[in-house]
């Protein structure tokens, strides 16, 4: 039985919290895409953690956590994150790194940084974690797989070929120092020893787990809007953020995914470049207030600390986001955050060139879209930590009913706080 937990929007929807909660009754948690370029915030009895590379099941000794073949593995950051965890009292987690996952190399980070510098005002707002150059190299077939680390000759050949190409770019396009193959090679040999205990055949492991009817969670990073094919290109990430890619990035048969849980916040938040269209954005003092009250300590990036842009719930984007994920249900987070508002707006349409639509458009049209809002009454009280959906204020329930109708997917979980058990379960009306 496989459940995918994925984002309906721009990322930061609260997937980490939902994964951490569902991991309690699961056996395996798999990350299938992305790398250290985004973070999942998890608050539990051990403390507050921002995980970037590690799957969110690492807090449970009964869970096997898998770094799937579709991820970008930065070994240094992986080791650092693991040490951080154990130094804060978390027991050493069970972990398997796919022998097929590719390595995010120091030159990917450099290239990402140099390219953003070169683009200047036209930069993508990259987290400079090397993700775009990493995936470019993977598809150009110049990447290095973890299994290559265990064949010295092959490793040196592949590394030399990659570095030869990078050095042309670094020297002639970016005017930066050239890379030293020997130094990189030695570094990889050391890192190989650090990850050796974790490396394994995750394809076999996952398929055996499925045969044994184990409960597997696929943990997505970022959200639908950041998918390079179906998101807001090019303000996307470079790996597929959709549950469908979980089949490839985690080596899961498509027919095994039974539940796709799309996570969305009760309002919108978006990190990245200011040039990215964000139709329902709230600016000025109203935006500042929502940003200050949002999430568990304000809406600031878990990886970068950058202030996130915030806005009203965007039903057009979320309906589309759930559709392309193939959502079977929605987990709505951060409902508690909106308790201070007299009235709440929901973006229910986009006006583009004088026409109102509820279809999510391509990027050039999205840039021209203006929000069409429906106003709903607020509930004006603190619902933080509520665990009984029925006891929520009528206006809060009416708000959730309205969102469900607009996005066309059953909302079964409504989260009322950042902590693991601050959650209610709802009977959908759809
Ligand atoms: P992820 O990448 O999708 O896991 O999301 P992030 O962890 O980057 O951002 C979600 C933020 O919302 C984190 O600060 C969470 O602690 C917080 N959060 C999650 N669910 C809730 C909730 O129901 N209420 C509040 N107030 N915060 C929440």
Tab-separated table of C-alpha atoms and ligand atoms in Angstrom:
chain	number	residue	atom	x	y	z
A	1	UNK	CA	0.000	0.000	0.000
A	2	UNK	CA	1.617	3.261	-1.108
A	3	UNK	CA	0.480	6.743	-0.120
A	4	UNK	CA	2.060	9.771	-1.750
A	5	UNK	CA	2.202	13.021	0.218
A	6	UNK	CA	2.696	15.876	-2.200
A	7	UNK	CA	2.208	19.631	-2.431
A	8	UNK	CA	-0.674	21.245	-4.324
A	9	UNK	CA	1.002	24.629	-4.606
A	10	UNK	CA	4.406	26.320	-4.418
A	11	UNK	CA	5.840	24.098	-1.695
A	12	UNK	CA	5.938	24.712	2.073
A	13	UNK	CA	2.369	23.452	2.400
A	14	UNK	CA	3.184	21.405	5.512
A	15	UNK	CA	4.042	18.062	3.868
A	16	UNK	CA	6.689	17.364	6.535
A	17	UNK	CA	4.126	17.578	9.301
A	18	UNK	CA	1.683	15.288	7.477
A	19	UNK	CA	4.444	12.765	6.664
A	20	UNK	CA	5.668	12.816	10.253
A	21	UNK	CA	2.111	12.159	11.449
A	22	UNK	CA	1.335	9.353	8.985
A	23	UNK	CA	4.754	7.765	9.511
A	24	UNK	CA	3.515	6.679	12.936
A	25	UNK	CA	1.487	3.945	11.198
A	26	UNK	CA	3.797	3.274	8.217
A	27	UNK	CA	6.867	1.126	7.570
A	28	UNK	CA	8.840	2.970	4.906
A	29	UNK	CA	9.239	6.647	3.953
A	30	UNK	CA	10.829	7.463	0.596
A	31	UNK	CA	12.058	10.776	-0.812
A	32	UNK	CA	11.866	10.558	-4.597
A	33	UNK	CA	13.040	13.909	-5.992
A	34	UNK	CA	14.908	17.103	-5.196
A	35	UNK	CA	17.695	17.608	-2.717
A	36	UNK	CA	18.747	20.140	-0.141
A	37	UNK	CA	17.000	22.991	-1.951
A	38	UNK	CA	13.902	23.004	0.243
A	39	UNK	CA	13.116	22.086	3.801
A	40	UNK	CA	10.398	20.354	5.730
A	41	UNK	CA	9.762	21.673	9.190
A	42	UNK	CA	8.936	19.082	11.789
A	43	UNK	CA	8.088	19.802	15.381
A	44	UNK	CA	7.827	16.821	17.701
A	45	UNK	CA	8.925	15.650	21.141
A	46	UNK	CA	12.626	15.864	20.149
A	47	UNK	CA	12.365	19.531	19.158
A	48	UNK	CA	12.055	21.590	15.979
A	49	UNK	CA	13.861	20.310	12.880
A	50	UNK	CA	14.292	21.535	9.322
A	51	UNK	CA	14.958	18.442	7.207
A	52	UNK	CA	16.353	18.988	3.718
A	53	UNK	CA	17.613	15.651	2.488
A	54	UNK	CA	16.487	13.139	5.092
A	55	UNK	CA	13.001	11.665	4.710
A	56	UNK	CA	10.544	12.755	7.407
A	57	UNK	CA	10.321	9.238	8.896
A	58	UNK	CA	13.712	9.598	10.612
A	59	UNK	CA	12.156	10.267	14.001
A	60	UNK	CA	10.695	6.766	14.271
A	61	UNK	CA	12.907	3.744	14.956
A	62	UNK	CA	10.414	1.430	13.190
A	63	UNK	CA	10.631	3.293	9.860
A	64	UNK	CA	13.107	2.554	7.091
A	65	UNK	CA	13.888	5.822	5.332
A	66	UNK	CA	14.879	5.671	1.692
A	67	UNK	CA	16.866	8.185	-0.332
A	68	UNK	CA	15.309	7.286	-3.683
A	69	UNK	CA	17.123	7.131	-7.015
A	70	UNK	CA	15.346	10.310	-8.207
A	71	UNK	CA	16.927	12.542	-5.575
A	72	UNK	CA	20.017	14.747	-5.738
A	73	UNK	CA	22.395	13.520	-3.035
A	74	UNK	CA	24.769	16.071	-1.547
A	75	UNK	CA	26.822	13.762	0.680
A	76	UNK	CA	28.260	16.502	2.837
A	77	UNK	CA	24.828	17.891	3.632
A	78	UNK	CA	23.438	14.401	4.179
A	79	UNK	CA	26.092	13.599	6.800
A	80	UNK	CA	25.709	17.004	8.409
A	81	UNK	CA	21.933	16.591	8.719
A	82	UNK	CA	22.284	13.102	10.135
A	83	UNK	CA	24.798	14.288	12.750
A	84	UNK	CA	22.534	17.186	13.657
A	85	UNK	CA	19.704	14.804	14.329
A	86	UNK	CA	21.631	12.425	16.547
A	87	UNK	CA	23.293	15.298	18.418
A	88	UNK	CA	19.794	16.480	19.377
A	89	UNK	CA	18.944	13.125	20.920
A	90	UNK	CA	17.140	11.436	18.026
A	91	UNK	CA	18.136	7.737	17.855
A	92	UNK	CA	20.174	6.878	14.714
A	93	UNK	CA	17.507	6.278	12.048
A	94	UNK	CA	17.278	3.328	9.673
A	95	UNK	CA	18.335	4.662	6.275
A	96	UNK	CA	19.036	3.267	2.819
A	97	UNK	CA	20.594	5.323	0.045
A	98	UNK	CA	19.823	4.096	-3.456
A	99	UNK	CA	22.951	2.863	-5.219
A	100	UNK	CA	21.500	4.519	-8.335
A	101	UNK	CA	20.966	8.000	-6.895
A	102	UNK	CA	23.298	10.585	-8.420
A	103	UNK	CA	25.715	12.808	-6.558
A	104	UNK	CA	25.259	16.497	-6.220
A	105	UNK	CA	28.845	17.688	-6.573
A	106	UNK	CA	30.506	20.863	-5.259
A	107	UNK	CA	30.769	22.072	-8.875
A	108	UNK	CA	26.970	21.980	-9.186
A	109	UNK	CA	26.712	24.410	-6.298
A	110	UNK	CA	29.401	26.622	-7.844
A	111	UNK	CA	27.744	26.553	-11.261
A	112	UNK	CA	24.368	27.436	-9.739
A	113	UNK	CA	25.939	30.358	-7.878
A	114	UNK	CA	27.945	31.602	-10.889
A	115	UNK	CA	24.908	31.377	-13.151
A	116	UNK	CA	22.688	33.381	-10.792
A	117	UNK	CA	25.490	35.962	-10.614
A	118	UNK	CA	25.722	36.057	-14.415
A	119	UNK	CA	21.960	36.492	-14.788
A	120	UNK	CA	21.967	39.394	-12.328
A	121	UNK	CA	18.496	40.983	-12.248
A	122	UNK	CA	17.124	38.151	-14.373
A	123	UNK	CA	18.130	35.437	-11.891
A	124	UNK	CA	15.653	32.671	-10.998
A	125	UNK	CA	15.999	33.152	-7.253
A	126	UNK	CA	17.708	29.782	-6.947
A	127	UNK	CA	18.622	28.508	-3.477
A	128	UNK	CA	22.088	27.929	-5.023
A	129	UNK	CA	22.061	24.311	-3.884
A	130	UNK	CA	23.170	23.133	-7.324
A	131	UNK	CA	19.870	21.506	-8.248
A	132	UNK	CA	19.463	22.864	-11.802
A	133	UNK	CA	23.034	21.972	-12.913
A	134	UNK	CA	22.674	18.588	-11.175
A	135	UNK	CA	19.541	17.569	-13.087
A	136	UNK	CA	20.937	19.034	-16.324
A	137	UNK	CA	23.974	16.772	-15.932
A	138	UNK	CA	21.816	13.770	-15.122
A	139	UNK	CA	19.860	14.112	-18.346
A	140	UNK	CA	23.020	14.974	-20.286
A	141	UNK	CA	24.350	11.675	-18.875
A	142	UNK	CA	27.414	13.242	-17.301
A	143	UNK	CA	26.232	12.674	-13.733
A	144	UNK	CA	27.843	10.298	-11.236
A	145	UNK	CA	25.811	7.582	-9.523
A	146	UNK	CA	26.519	6.403	-5.979
A	147	UNK	CA	27.440	2.955	-7.362
A	148	UNK	CA	30.269	4.650	-9.348
A	149	UNK	CA	31.917	5.508	-6.032
A	150	UNK	CA	32.684	1.831	-5.521
A	151	UNK	CA	34.596	1.385	-8.788
A	152	UNK	CA	37.758	3.551	-8.564
A	153	UNK	CA	38.650	3.446	-12.241
A	154	UNK	CA	35.140	4.220	-13.441
A	155	UNK	CA	34.782	6.998	-10.861
A	156	UNK	CA	37.964	8.715	-11.999
A	157	UNK	CA	36.949	8.470	-15.661
A	158	UNK	CA	33.461	9.841	-15.107
A	159	UNK	CA	34.709	12.588	-12.815
A	160	UNK	CA	37.413	13.640	-15.266
A	161	UNK	CA	34.926	13.802	-18.140
A	162	UNK	CA	32.527	15.919	-16.058
A	163	UNK	CA	35.247	18.246	-14.794
A	164	UNK	CA	36.657	18.782	-18.317
A	165	UNK	CA	33.278	20.136	-19.374
A	166	UNK	CA	32.784	22.240	-16.253
A	167	UNK	CA	36.217	23.799	-16.598
A	168	UNK	CA	35.385	25.141	-20.048
A	169	UNK	CA	32.321	26.826	-18.580
A	170	UNK	CA	34.015	28.014	-15.425
A	171	UNK	CA	37.010	29.479	-17.211
A	172	UNK	CA	35.457	30.953	-20.314
A	173	UNK	CA	31.854	31.791	-19.406
A	174	UNK	CA	32.090	32.629	-15.719
A	175	UNK	CA	35.793	33.642	-15.547
A	176	UNK	CA	36.286	31.653	-12.352
A	177	UNK	CA	39.048	29.318	-11.125
A	178	UNK	CA	39.269	25.869	-12.718
A	179	UNK	CA	38.401	22.720	-10.779
A	180	UNK	CA	41.042	20.255	-9.644
A	181	UNK	CA	40.076	16.650	-10.507
A	182	UNK	CA	42.470	15.033	-8.022
A	183	UNK	CA	41.178	17.041	-5.125
A	184	UNK	CA	37.570	16.196	-6.011
A	185	UNK	CA	38.450	12.536	-6.462
A	186	UNK	CA	40.096	12.324	-3.017
A	187	UNK	CA	37.103	14.032	-1.469
A	188	UNK	CA	34.762	11.497	-3.065
A	189	UNK	CA	36.846	8.589	-1.769
A	190	UNK	CA	36.490	9.952	1.760
A	191	UNK	CA	32.780	10.569	1.355
A	192	UNK	CA	32.312	7.076	-0.013
A	193	UNK	CA	33.407	5.679	3.354
A	194	UNK	CA	30.991	7.968	5.179
A	195	UNK	CA	27.974	6.706	3.251
A	196	UNK	CA	29.065	3.106	2.677
A	197	UNK	CA	26.965	1.713	5.577
A	198	UNK	CA	23.799	3.188	4.104
A	199	UNK	CA	24.107	2.326	0.409
A	200	UNK	CA	21.884	-0.447	-0.878
A	201	UNK	CA	19.596	-1.815	-3.540
A	202	UNK	CA	16.490	0.240	-2.843
A	203	UNK	CA	14.662	-1.092	-5.904
A	204	UNK	CA	14.745	-4.579	-4.458
A	205	UNK	CA	13.987	-3.284	-0.954
A	206	UNK	CA	10.886	-1.367	-2.080
A	207	UNK	CA	9.529	-4.155	-4.235
A	208	UNK	CA	9.949	-6.620	-1.408
A	209	UNK	CA	8.207	-4.207	0.976
A	210	UNK	CA	5.294	-3.970	-1.454
A	211	UNK	CA	5.033	-7.748	-1.749
A	212	UNK	CA	4.948	-7.975	2.029
A	213	UNK	CA	2.111	-5.422	2.102
A	214	UNK	CA	4.163	-2.880	4.006
A	215	UNK	CA	2.833	0.683	4.293
A	216	UNK	CA	5.042	2.955	2.171
A	217	UNK	CA	4.917	6.755	2.160
A	218	UNK	CA	6.266	8.743	-0.758
A	219	UNK	CA	7.309	12.176	0.449
A	220	UNK	CA	7.260	14.913	-2.169
A	221	UNK	CA	9.293	18.092	-2.061
A	222	UNK	CA	7.928	21.481	-3.234
A	223	UNK	CA	4.570	21.347	-5.047
A	224	UNK	CA	2.620	21.234	-8.304
A	225	UNK	CA	3.440	24.820	-9.341
A	226	UNK	CA	7.157	23.963	-9.242
A	227	UNK	CA	6.964	21.020	-11.643
A	228	UNK	CA	9.089	21.733	-14.732
A	229	UNK	CA	6.443	20.354	-17.118
A	230	UNK	CA	3.134	21.331	-15.568
A	231	UNK	CA	4.148	24.150	-13.223
A	232	UNK	CA	4.949	27.836	-13.750
A	233	UNK	CA	7.907	27.313	-16.082
A	234	UNK	CA	10.675	28.487	-15.828
A	235	UNK	CA	10.057	29.555	-12.223
A	236	UNK	CA	10.030	25.885	-11.355
A	237	UNK	CA	12.443	23.487	-9.805
A	238	UNK	CA	14.394	21.016	-11.950
A	239	UNK	CA	12.891	17.748	-10.740
A	240	UNK	CA	9.310	16.553	-11.052
A	241	UNK	CA	7.266	17.381	-7.997
A	242	UNK	CA	4.286	15.237	-8.977
A	243	UNK	CA	3.188	11.960	-7.381
A	244	UNK	CA	3.456	10.393	-10.837
A	245	UNK	CA	7.202	10.911	-10.755
A	246	UNK	CA	7.284	9.008	-7.469
A	247	UNK	CA	7.009	5.878	-9.581
A	248	UNK	CA	10.299	6.681	-11.274
A	249	UNK	CA	12.141	8.454	-8.476
A	250	UNK	CA	11.295	5.809	-5.902
A	251	UNK	CA	11.023	2.828	-8.259
A	252	UNK	CA	7.383	2.174	-7.406
A	253	UNK	CA	4.973	0.630	-9.926
A	254	UNK	CA	2.286	3.201	-10.916
A	255	UNK	CA	-0.425	0.727	-9.989
A	256	UNK	CA	0.835	0.572	-6.383
A	257	UNK	CA	-0.006	4.163	-5.442
A	258	UNK	CA	-3.429	3.955	-3.857
A	259	UNK	CA	-3.692	7.286	-2.125
A	260	UNK	CA	-2.386	10.688	-3.209
A	261	UNK	CA	-2.645	13.132	-0.323
A	262	UNK	CA	-2.307	16.661	-1.620
A	263	UNK	CA	-1.267	19.121	1.065
A	264	UNK	CA	-2.342	22.753	0.837
A	265	UNK	CA	-2.392	25.640	3.294
A	266	UNK	CA	-5.563	27.538	4.184
A	267	UNK	CA	-3.865	30.566	2.536
A	268	UNK	CA	-1.080	30.793	-0.055
A	269	UNK	CA	2.662	31.155	0.390
A	270	UNK	CA	5.401	31.185	-2.200
A	271	UNK	CA	9.181	31.412	-2.057
A	272	UNK	CA	11.403	32.275	-4.952
A	273	UNK	CA	11.892	35.163	-7.274
A	274	UNK	CA	9.761	38.313	-6.999
A	275	UNK	CA	9.203	38.040	-10.753
A	276	UNK	CA	7.178	34.841	-10.343
A	277	UNK	CA	3.471	35.427	-10.939
A	278	UNK	CA	1.557	35.021	-7.674
A	279	UNK	CA	-1.986	36.042	-8.468
A	280	UNK	CA	-3.601	36.089	-5.017
A	281	UNK	CA	-0.657	37.828	-3.304
A	282	UNK	CA	-1.281	40.043	-0.300
A	283	UNK	CA	1.178	42.914	-0.078
A	284	UNK	CA	1.609	45.836	2.341
A	285	UNK	CA	0.667	45.680	6.037
A	286	UNK	CA	-1.991	42.965	5.447
A	287	UNK	CA	0.628	40.725	3.851
A	288	UNK	CA	3.149	41.503	6.600
A	289	UNK	CA	0.636	40.495	9.253
A	290	UNK	CA	-0.224	37.177	7.580
A	291	UNK	CA	3.499	36.443	7.060
A	292	UNK	CA	4.188	37.169	10.729
A	293	UNK	CA	1.342	34.912	11.898
A	294	UNK	CA	1.821	32.110	9.347
A	295	UNK	CA	3.386	28.667	9.832
A	296	UNK	CA	4.946	27.874	13.183
A	297	UNK	CA	7.056	31.020	13.517
A	298	UNK	CA	6.110	33.213	10.561
A	299	UNK	CA	6.429	32.450	6.871
A	300	UNK	CA	10.182	32.288	6.369
A	301	UNK	CA	11.928	29.662	4.226
A	302	UNK	CA	13.105	26.546	6.110
A	303	UNK	CA	16.239	26.392	3.912
A	304	UNK	CA	17.050	30.019	3.212
A	305	UNK	CA	15.272	31.979	5.937
A	306	UNK	CA	13.938	34.182	3.127
A	307	UNK	CA	10.563	35.820	3.815
A	308	UNK	CA	7.888	33.953	1.859
A	309	UNK	CA	5.383	35.884	-0.206
A	310	UNK	CA	1.880	35.272	1.157
A	311	UNK	CA	-1.621	35.580	-0.248
A	312	UNK	CA	-5.220	34.458	-0.040
A	313	UNK	CA	-6.088	30.850	-0.820
A	314	UNK	CA	-5.904	30.401	-4.575
A	315	UNK	CA	-8.640	27.949	-5.557
A	316	UNK	CA	-7.744	28.142	-9.269
A	317	UNK	CA	-4.113	27.117	-8.683
A	318	UNK	CA	-5.008	24.566	-5.990
A	319	UNK	CA	-7.728	22.870	-8.050
A	320	UNK	CA	-5.220	22.512	-10.889
A	321	UNK	CA	-2.468	21.474	-8.465
A	322	UNK	CA	-4.645	18.688	-7.027
A	323	UNK	CA	-5.744	17.578	-10.491
A	324	UNK	CA	-2.237	17.130	-11.851
A	325	UNK	CA	-1.162	15.320	-8.695
A	326	UNK	CA	-4.119	12.958	-9.094
A	327	UNK	CA	-5.170	13.802	-5.528
A	328	UNK	CA	-7.480	11.336	-3.821
A	329	UNK	CA	-7.743	13.595	-0.776
A	330	UNK	CA	-6.543	16.918	0.569
A	331	UNK	CA	-4.846	17.741	3.876
A	332	UNK	CA	-5.544	21.400	4.681
A	333	UNK	CA	-2.934	22.932	6.998
A	334	UNK	CA	-2.628	26.184	8.949
A	335	UNK	CA	-6.358	26.825	9.352
A	336	UNK	CA	-5.521	28.166	12.829
A	337	UNK	CA	-3.471	30.995	11.285
A	338	UNK	CA	-6.570	32.743	9.866
A	339	UNK	CA	-8.401	33.131	13.209
A	340	UNK	CA	-7.544	36.851	13.483
A	341	UNK	CA	-9.365	37.966	10.337
A	342	UNK	CA	-12.833	39.591	10.148
A	343	UNK	CA	-13.197	38.526	6.544
A	344	UNK	CA	-11.256	36.072	4.408
A	345	UNK	CA	-10.907	36.221	0.661
A	346	UNK	CA	-10.579	33.247	-1.633
A	347	UNK	CA	-9.327	33.621	-5.196
A	348	UNK	CA	-11.983	31.787	-7.209
A	349	UNK	CA	-11.145	32.998	-10.699
A	350	UNK	CA	-8.502	34.713	-12.811
A	351	UNK	CA	-9.358	37.627	-15.050
A	352	UNK	CA	-7.157	37.437	-18.120
A	353	UNK	CA	-7.577	39.975	-20.932
A	354	UNK	CA	-11.098	40.805	-19.738
A	355	UNK	CA	-12.266	37.182	-19.479
A	356	UNK	CA	-12.766	35.375	-16.161
A	357	UNK	CA	-11.586	31.786	-16.035
A	358	UNK	CA	-11.182	29.078	-13.422
A	359	UNK	CA	-8.667	27.176	-15.592
A	360	UNK	CA	-5.010	27.492	-14.640
A	361	UNK	CA	-3.166	29.092	-17.575
A	362	UNK	CA	0.338	28.888	-19.031
A	363	UNK	CA	2.970	31.297	-17.696
A	364	UNK	CA	2.576	34.190	-20.200
A	365	UNK	CA	-1.197	34.352	-19.532
A	366	UNK	CA	-0.678	33.813	-15.792
A	367	UNK	CA	1.474	36.945	-15.753
A	368	UNK	CA	-1.534	38.937	-16.998
A	369	UNK	CA	-4.018	37.313	-14.584
A	370	UNK	CA	-5.813	39.412	-11.969
A	371	UNK	CA	-7.525	37.710	-9.027
A	372	UNK	CA	-11.304	37.454	-8.728
A	373	UNK	CA	-12.142	37.089	-5.050
A	374	UNK	CA	-15.062	35.706	-3.086
A	375	UNK	CA	-15.292	37.056	0.460
A	376	UNK	CA	-16.171	34.796	3.377
A	377	UNK	CA	-16.684	35.714	7.039
A	378	UNK	CA	-13.883	34.942	9.505
A	379	UNK	CA	-14.390	33.085	12.806
A	380	UNK	CA	-12.427	35.453	15.020
A	381	UNK	CA	-11.148	33.022	17.597
A	382	UNK	CA	-8.146	30.869	18.351
A	383	UNK	CA	-8.582	27.274	17.177
A	384	UNK	CA	-4.916	26.315	17.596
A	385	UNK	CA	-4.519	22.709	18.688
A	386	UNK	CA	-8.189	21.745	18.204
A	387	UNK	CA	-8.461	17.975	17.541
A	388	UNK	CA	-12.209	17.639	17.036
A	389	UNK	CA	-13.383	18.912	13.660
A	390	UNK	CA	-17.026	19.172	14.714
A	391	UNK	CA	-16.179	21.527	17.534
A	392	UNK	CA	-14.621	24.104	15.198
A	393	UNK	CA	-16.532	27.404	14.790
A	394	UNK	CA	-19.273	27.262	12.135
A	395	UNK	CA	-17.537	29.886	9.973
A	396	UNK	CA	-14.296	27.900	10.009
A	397	UNK	CA	-16.166	24.785	8.838
A	398	UNK	CA	-18.030	26.821	6.219
A	399	UNK	CA	-14.669	28.091	4.950
A	400	UNK	CA	-13.354	24.526	4.613
A	401	UNK	CA	-16.597	23.431	2.875
A	402	UNK	CA	-16.190	26.292	0.413
A	403	UNK	CA	-12.570	25.395	-0.383
A	404	UNK	CA	-13.485	21.744	-0.859
A	405	UNK	CA	-16.238	22.609	-3.310
A	406	UNK	CA	-13.902	24.906	-5.282
A	407	UNK	CA	-10.990	22.483	-5.508
A	408	UNK	CA	-13.189	19.474	-6.168
A	409	UNK	CA	-11.207	17.076	-3.959
A	410	UNK	CA	-12.322	15.698	-0.586
A	411	UNK	CA	-10.649	17.412	2.384
A	412	UNK	CA	-10.146	14.733	5.027
A	413	UNK	CA	-7.487	16.237	7.277
A	414	UNK	CA	-7.580	19.762	8.675
A	415	UNK	CA	-4.511	20.816	10.619
A	416	UNK	CA	-4.828	23.290	13.467
A	417	UNK	CA	-1.213	23.762	14.508
A	418	UNK	CA	2.372	22.828	13.651
A	419	UNK	CA	2.720	20.069	16.267
A	420	UNK	CA	2.332	16.412	15.276
A	421	UNK	CA	-1.104	15.834	16.813
A	422	UNK	CA	-2.653	19.258	16.227
A	423	UNK	CA	-4.948	17.734	13.632
A	424	UNK	CA	-8.617	17.084	13.002
A	425	UNK	CA	-10.225	14.511	10.802
A	426	UNK	CA	-13.164	15.616	8.625
A	427	UNK	CA	-15.867	13.747	6.783
A	428	UNK	CA	-15.801	15.199	3.263
A	429	UNK	CA	-18.980	16.592	1.687
A	430	UNK	CA	-17.959	15.596	-1.819
B	1	LIG	P1	6.806	21.459	3.753
B	1	LIG	O1	8.060	21.710	3.012
B	1	LIG	O2	5.632	21.246	2.858
B	1	LIG	O3	6.943	20.368	4.758
B	1	LIG	O4	6.448	22.785	4.556
B	1	LIG	P2	7.394	23.676	5.511
B	1	LIG	O5	7.793	22.881	6.667
B	1	LIG	O6	8.450	24.348	4.715
B	1	LIG	O7	6.395	24.837	5.917
B	1	LIG	C1	5.213	24.611	6.609
B	1	LIG	C2	5.209	25.465	7.877
B	1	LIG	O8	3.925	25.430	8.467
B	1	LIG	C3	6.150	24.928	8.946
B	1	LIG	O9	6.648	26.020	9.675
B	1	LIG	C4	5.238	24.053	9.805
B	1	LIG	O10	5.717	23.900	11.138
B	1	LIG	C5	3.985	24.870	9.785
B	1	LIG	N1	2.725	24.150	9.926
B	1	LIG	C6	2.339	22.958	9.372
B	1	LIG	N2	1.037	22.717	9.668
B	1	LIG	C7	0.618	23.783	10.409
B	1	LIG	C8	-0.651	24.147	10.981
B	1	LIG	O11	-1.650	23.469	10.861
B	1	LIG	N3	-0.697	25.349	11.650
B	1	LIG	C9	0.376	26.160	11.779
B	1	LIG	N4	0.225	27.311	12.450
B	1	LIG	N5	1.574	25.852	11.234
B	1	LIG	C10	1.676	24.685	10.565
